[in-house]
């Protein structure tokens, strides 16, 4: 009798170890065992198991309440699902990749990174004048739908947008970095706040720096994150004043390279036309953007060229021209820093089941 019980005890312990390693708790054998010495305590009822993971298996959170392993047990395929859909979209329309990055930046500027830009109702940020050329909403919707099918009510829209932005840069041959997760989605979205806060490319350097500092970012972050303009496009409407009537002079901004200006005036007769932010390597994430503004005066937006107007920013631009790998590294670091601006965690927000709408009270 003793040897039989010992043998069963060993089997039970091994079963426990295998089950816990798989991250799924432990489950007793539900089939009847002919061995009359099998103790019923070795076959726990599933209803008696804890509904949450043991404390030792919960992710270790950083000071912001985030963790790169946040979905390790609750939705282990989350990152793969996000990347695969981003990759699929990139093969259909590569221009959507920088659009996702722009969507992320607009979101974080207003109320922090809480996916408020995705809310779709009258008077939301999405309806603001500053948001009228934003694209990529359908990509996030597709990702959210796939994640809801795999892991219902688990992955927040703000985490999706953060990871999708990282993947967009990587798919454009840019750097890859670890993303910490655990953000919750906001419930408020206001168009006026977006129009008041989101920079439109005409701001002075001091006002742009003031905005970044209000978000807990510094001069280095400003220069690095503006380096995202090495990919993507802008509407001609955003630069027509600069190339036709700069500061009301009836002339173009004298800082613009003459040959480049000639190209822009021919390209941008209509405000609805698009022009590449980086005219040299527009579809590749690299440090060419900095070389354009430093050596060639080919910054498309006034805020691009303004990076050479102050000693502190000009030195950083020069550094990234000479050390592009440093730019890659710092871009990941600054993006991570941006992704933690005024975030909601725990009970401060919610995990929307549809990124376009706040959950109902019955959620």
Coordinates of C-alpha atoms in Angstrom, one line a residue, residues 14-344:
X14 CA 5.5 15.4 -12.1
X15 CA 2.1 16.3 -13.5
X16 CA 2.1 19.4 -11.5
X17 CA 5.5 20.5 -12.7
X18 CA 4.7 19.9 -16.4
X19 CA 1.4 21.8 -16.1
X20 CA 2.8 24.8 -14.3
X21 CA 5.7 25.0 -16.8
X22 CA 3.1 25.2 -19.6
X23 CA 1.6 28.2 -17.8
X24 CA -1.8 26.7 -17.5
X25 CA -2.1 25.8 -13.8
X26 CA -2.6 22.2 -13.0
X27 CA -5.4 19.8 -13.9
X28 CA -6.2 16.5 -12.4
X29 CA -6.9 13.3 -14.4
X30 CA -10.7 13.4 -14.9
X31 CA -10.9 9.7 -16.0
X32 CA -11.7 7.0 -13.4
X33 CA -8.6 5.2 -12.2
X34 CA -9.0 1.4 -11.5
X35 CA -6.4 1.6 -8.8
X36 CA -8.5 1.6 -5.7
X37 CA -5.7 3.3 -3.8
X38 CA -5.8 6.4 -6.0
X39 CA -6.7 9.3 -3.6
X40 CA -9.4 11.7 -4.8
X41 CA -7.3 14.6 -3.5
X42 CA -5.1 14.1 -6.5
X43 CA -8.0 14.9 -8.8
X44 CA -9.0 18.5 -8.0
X45 CA -12.3 19.9 -9.4
X46 CA -11.6 22.5 -12.1
X47 CA -14.1 24.8 -10.4
X48 CA -11.9 24.8 -7.3
X49 CA -8.8 26.1 -9.2
X50 CA -7.9 29.8 -8.7
X51 CA -9.1 32.2 -11.4
X52 CA -5.9 34.1 -11.5
X53 CA -2.2 33.1 -11.8
X54 CA -0.3 32.4 -8.6
X55 CA 1.5 35.6 -7.5
X56 CA 4.9 34.2 -8.5
X57 CA 3.8 34.0 -12.1
X58 CA 2.5 37.5 -12.4
X59 CA 4.6 39.9 -14.5
X60 CA 7.1 42.1 -12.6
X61 CA 6.0 45.7 -13.3
X62 CA 8.3 48.7 -13.7
X63 CA 7.8 52.0 -12.0
X64 CA 5.1 52.9 -14.5
X65 CA 3.1 49.7 -14.0
X66 CA 4.3 48.1 -17.2
X67 CA 6.1 44.9 -18.1
X68 CA 7.4 43.4 -21.3
X69 CA 6.0 40.1 -20.1
X70 CA 2.6 41.5 -19.3
X71 CA 0.7 39.2 -21.7
X72 CA 3.1 36.2 -21.4
X73 CA 0.3 34.1 -19.9
X74 CA -2.9 35.9 -20.7
X75 CA -2.2 36.4 -24.4
X76 CA 1.2 34.9 -25.4
X77 CA 0.7 35.3 -29.1
X78 CA -0.2 39.0 -28.9
X79 CA 3.1 40.4 -30.4
X80 CA 3.1 37.8 -33.2
X81 CA -0.5 38.7 -34.1
X82 CA 0.3 42.4 -34.2
X83 CA 3.5 41.9 -36.3
X84 CA 1.9 39.6 -38.8
X85 CA -1.0 41.9 -39.5
X86 CA 1.4 44.9 -39.8
X87 CA 3.6 42.9 -42.2
X88 CA 0.5 41.9 -44.3
X89 CA -0.5 45.6 -44.6
X90 CA 3.0 46.7 -45.5
X91 CA 3.0 44.4 -48.5
X92 CA -0.2 46.0 -49.7
X93 CA 0.6 49.6 -48.9
X94 CA 4.0 50.5 -47.4
X95 CA 2.9 54.1 -46.8
X96 CA 0.7 52.9 -44.0
X97 CA 3.7 52.1 -41.8
X98 CA 4.7 55.8 -41.1
X99 CA 1.0 56.6 -40.8
X100 CA 0.8 54.2 -37.8
X101 CA 3.8 56.0 -36.3
X102 CA 2.1 59.4 -36.8
X103 CA -1.1 58.0 -35.3
X104 CA 0.8 57.0 -32.2
X105 CA 2.5 60.4 -31.8
X106 CA -0.8 62.2 -32.1
X107 CA -2.3 59.9 -29.5
X108 CA 0.5 60.5 -26.9
X109 CA 0.5 64.3 -27.3
X110 CA -3.1 64.6 -26.2
X111 CA -3.9 63.1 -22.7
X112 CA -0.9 60.7 -23.0
X113 CA -0.7 57.3 -24.7
X114 CA -4.3 56.1 -24.0
X115 CA -5.6 55.4 -27.5
X116 CA -8.0 58.4 -27.2
X117 CA -7.1 59.2 -30.9
X118 CA -8.9 56.0 -31.9
X119 CA -12.3 56.9 -30.3
X120 CA -14.7 57.6 -33.1
X121 CA -17.5 59.9 -32.1
X122 CA -18.6 63.5 -32.7
X123 CA -16.1 65.9 -31.2
X124 CA -13.4 63.3 -30.6
X125 CA -9.7 63.9 -31.4
X126 CA -10.2 61.9 -34.5
X127 CA -12.5 64.6 -35.9
X128 CA -10.1 67.5 -35.1
X129 CA -8.6 69.6 -37.8
X130 CA -5.2 68.4 -36.7
X131 CA -6.3 64.8 -37.4
X132 CA -7.9 65.1 -40.8
X133 CA -5.0 63.5 -42.6
X134 CA -4.4 60.7 -40.2
X135 CA -4.5 57.2 -41.6
X136 CA -4.2 53.6 -40.4
X137 CA -7.3 53.3 -38.2
X138 CA -8.4 50.2 -40.1
X139 CA -5.1 48.5 -39.4
X140 CA -5.5 48.9 -35.7
X141 CA -9.1 47.7 -36.0
X142 CA -8.0 44.5 -37.8
X143 CA -5.4 43.8 -35.2
X144 CA -7.9 44.4 -32.4
X145 CA -10.4 42.1 -34.0
X146 CA -7.8 39.3 -34.3
X147 CA -6.7 39.7 -30.6
X148 CA -10.3 39.7 -29.4
X149 CA -10.9 36.4 -31.1
X150 CA -7.7 35.0 -29.6
X151 CA -7.7 36.6 -26.2
X152 CA -11.0 38.4 -25.4
X153 CA -10.9 41.6 -23.3
X154 CA -7.2 41.3 -22.7
X155 CA -5.0 43.4 -24.9
X156 CA -5.6 47.2 -24.7
X157 CA -5.8 49.4 -27.8
X158 CA -3.1 51.6 -26.4
X159 CA -0.7 48.6 -26.2
X160 CA -1.7 47.6 -29.7
X161 CA -0.9 51.1 -31.1
X162 CA 2.4 51.2 -29.2
X163 CA 3.6 47.8 -30.5
X164 CA 2.3 48.5 -34.0
X165 CA 4.4 51.6 -34.1
X166 CA 7.5 49.7 -33.1
X167 CA 6.8 47.1 -35.8
X168 CA 6.2 49.8 -38.4
X169 CA 9.7 51.1 -37.8
X170 CA 11.2 47.7 -37.9
X171 CA 9.4 46.8 -41.2
X172 CA 10.9 50.0 -42.6
X173 CA 14.4 48.6 -41.9
X174 CA 14.7 50.5 -38.7
X175 CA 15.6 49.4 -35.1
X176 CA 13.7 46.9 -32.9
X177 CA 13.2 47.4 -29.2
X178 CA 11.3 45.7 -26.4
X179 CA 7.9 47.2 -25.6
X180 CA 6.6 47.2 -22.0
X181 CA 2.9 46.5 -21.8
X182 CA 0.0 47.1 -19.4
X183 CA -1.5 50.4 -20.6
X184 CA -5.2 50.9 -20.3
X185 CA -7.4 52.8 -22.7
X186 CA -8.9 56.2 -21.9
X187 CA -12.5 57.1 -22.0
X188 CA -12.3 60.8 -23.0
X189 CA -11.3 62.2 -26.4
X190 CA -11.7 65.9 -27.3
X191 CA -11.1 67.5 -30.7
X192 CA -10.3 70.9 -29.3
X193 CA -7.5 69.5 -27.2
X194 CA -5.9 67.9 -30.3
X195 CA -6.1 71.2 -32.2
X196 CA -4.6 73.1 -29.3
X197 CA -1.7 70.7 -28.7
X198 CA -0.7 68.7 -31.8
X199 CA 2.2 70.4 -33.7
X200 CA 1.5 71.0 -37.3
X201 CA 5.1 71.7 -38.6
X202 CA 5.0 75.5 -38.4
X203 CA 5.9 75.9 -34.7
X204 CA 9.0 77.7 -33.5
X205 CA 11.7 75.6 -31.8
X206 CA 11.1 77.1 -28.4
X207 CA 7.3 76.3 -28.5
X208 CA 8.1 72.7 -29.7
X209 CA 10.6 72.2 -26.9
X210 CA 8.0 73.5 -24.4
X211 CA 5.5 70.9 -25.7
X212 CA 8.0 68.1 -25.3
X213 CA 9.1 69.2 -21.9
X214 CA 5.5 69.3 -20.8
X215 CA 5.3 65.6 -21.7
X216 CA 8.4 64.8 -19.6
X217 CA 10.7 64.6 -22.7
X218 CA 13.9 66.6 -23.3
X219 CA 15.9 68.1 -26.2
X220 CA 17.5 64.8 -27.1
X221 CA 14.0 63.2 -27.4
X222 CA 12.8 66.0 -29.5
X223 CA 15.6 65.7 -32.0
X224 CA 15.5 61.9 -32.1
X225 CA 11.7 61.6 -32.4
X226 CA 11.6 64.3 -35.1
X227 CA 14.0 62.0 -36.9
X228 CA 11.0 59.8 -37.6
X229 CA 10.5 62.2 -40.5
X230 CA 13.0 60.2 -42.4
X231 CA 9.9 58.2 -43.5
X232 CA 6.4 59.2 -44.4
X233 CA 4.7 62.1 -46.3
X234 CA 3.1 65.4 -45.6
X235 CA 0.4 67.2 -47.4
X236 CA 1.4 70.1 -49.6
X237 CA -1.1 72.2 -47.6
X238 CA 1.2 72.0 -44.6
X239 CA 4.1 73.7 -46.5
X240 CA 2.4 76.1 -49.0
X241 CA 2.8 79.1 -46.7
X242 CA 6.5 78.3 -46.3
X243 CA 7.2 78.0 -50.0
X244 CA 4.9 80.8 -51.2
X245 CA 4.3 83.3 -48.4
X246 CA 6.6 82.7 -45.5
X247 CA 5.7 85.0 -42.6
X248 CA 3.5 87.1 -44.9
X249 CA 6.4 88.2 -47.1
X250 CA 5.0 86.9 -50.3
X251 CA 8.2 84.9 -50.8
X252 CA 9.6 81.5 -49.8
X253 CA 11.5 80.8 -46.6
X254 CA 15.1 81.7 -47.5
X255 CA 16.4 78.8 -45.5
X256 CA 15.2 76.3 -48.2
X257 CA 17.8 75.0 -50.7
X258 CA 17.0 76.7 -54.1
X259 CA 16.9 73.5 -56.1
X260 CA 14.7 71.8 -53.5
X261 CA 12.4 74.9 -53.4
X262 CA 12.0 74.7 -57.2
X263 CA 10.9 71.0 -56.9
X264 CA 8.5 71.9 -54.1
X265 CA 6.8 74.8 -55.9
X266 CA 6.2 72.5 -58.9
X267 CA 5.1 69.6 -56.8
X268 CA 2.8 71.5 -54.4
X269 CA 0.5 73.5 -56.6
X270 CA -2.4 71.8 -54.9
X271 CA -2.8 71.6 -51.1
X272 CA -4.1 68.0 -51.4
X273 CA -1.0 66.7 -53.0
X274 CA 1.6 64.7 -50.9
X275 CA 5.3 65.2 -50.7
X276 CA 7.9 62.9 -49.1
X277 CA 9.4 64.2 -45.8
X278 CA 12.8 62.7 -46.8
X279 CA 13.3 63.3 -50.6
X280 CA 16.4 61.0 -50.7
X281 CA 15.4 57.8 -49.0
X282 CA 11.7 58.2 -48.3
X283 CA 10.9 54.5 -47.7
X284 CA 13.8 53.6 -45.5
X285 CA 14.2 54.4 -41.8
X286 CA 17.8 55.9 -41.6
X287 CA 19.7 59.0 -40.6
X288 CA 19.4 60.7 -44.0
X289 CA 16.8 63.1 -42.6
X290 CA 19.5 64.7 -40.5
X291 CA 21.9 64.9 -43.4
X292 CA 19.2 66.6 -45.5
X293 CA 18.7 69.4 -42.9
X294 CA 22.3 69.8 -41.9
X295 CA 24.2 69.7 -45.2
X296 CA 21.5 70.6 -47.8
X297 CA 18.9 72.8 -46.1
X298 CA 16.3 70.3 -47.3
X299 CA 14.0 70.1 -44.2
X300 CA 10.4 69.9 -45.6
X301 CA 8.6 71.4 -42.5
X302 CA 9.7 74.6 -40.8
X303 CA 10.1 72.5 -37.6
X304 CA 12.5 70.2 -39.4
X305 CA 14.9 72.9 -40.5
X306 CA 14.5 74.6 -37.1
X307 CA 16.7 71.8 -35.6
X308 CA 19.7 73.6 -37.0
X309 CA 18.8 76.9 -35.5
X310 CA 19.9 76.2 -31.9
X311 CA 23.4 75.1 -30.9
X312 CA 22.1 72.2 -28.7
X313 CA 19.9 70.7 -31.4
X314 CA 22.4 71.4 -34.2
X315 CA 25.1 69.4 -32.4
X316 CA 22.8 66.5 -32.0
X317 CA 21.8 66.6 -35.6
X318 CA 25.5 66.5 -36.5
X319 CA 26.1 63.6 -34.2
X320 CA 23.5 61.5 -35.8
X321 CA 24.8 62.3 -39.3
X322 CA 28.2 60.9 -38.3
X323 CA 26.9 58.0 -36.1
X324 CA 23.6 56.7 -37.6
X325 CA 23.7 53.6 -35.5
X326 CA 23.5 55.8 -32.4
X327 CA 20.4 57.3 -33.9
X328 CA 18.8 53.9 -34.2
X329 CA 19.6 53.0 -30.6
X330 CA 18.4 56.3 -29.2
X331 CA 15.2 56.2 -31.3
X332 CA 14.1 53.0 -29.5
X333 CA 14.9 54.5 -26.2
X334 CA 13.0 57.8 -26.9
X335 CA 10.1 55.9 -28.3
X336 CA 9.9 53.8 -25.1
X337 CA 10.0 57.0 -23.1
X338 CA 7.2 58.6 -25.2
X339 CA 5.1 55.5 -24.9
X340 CA 5.0 56.0 -21.1
X341 CA 3.7 59.6 -21.2
X342 CA 0.7 60.0 -18.9
X343 CA -0.4 56.4 -19.3
X344 CA -3.3 54.8 -17.5

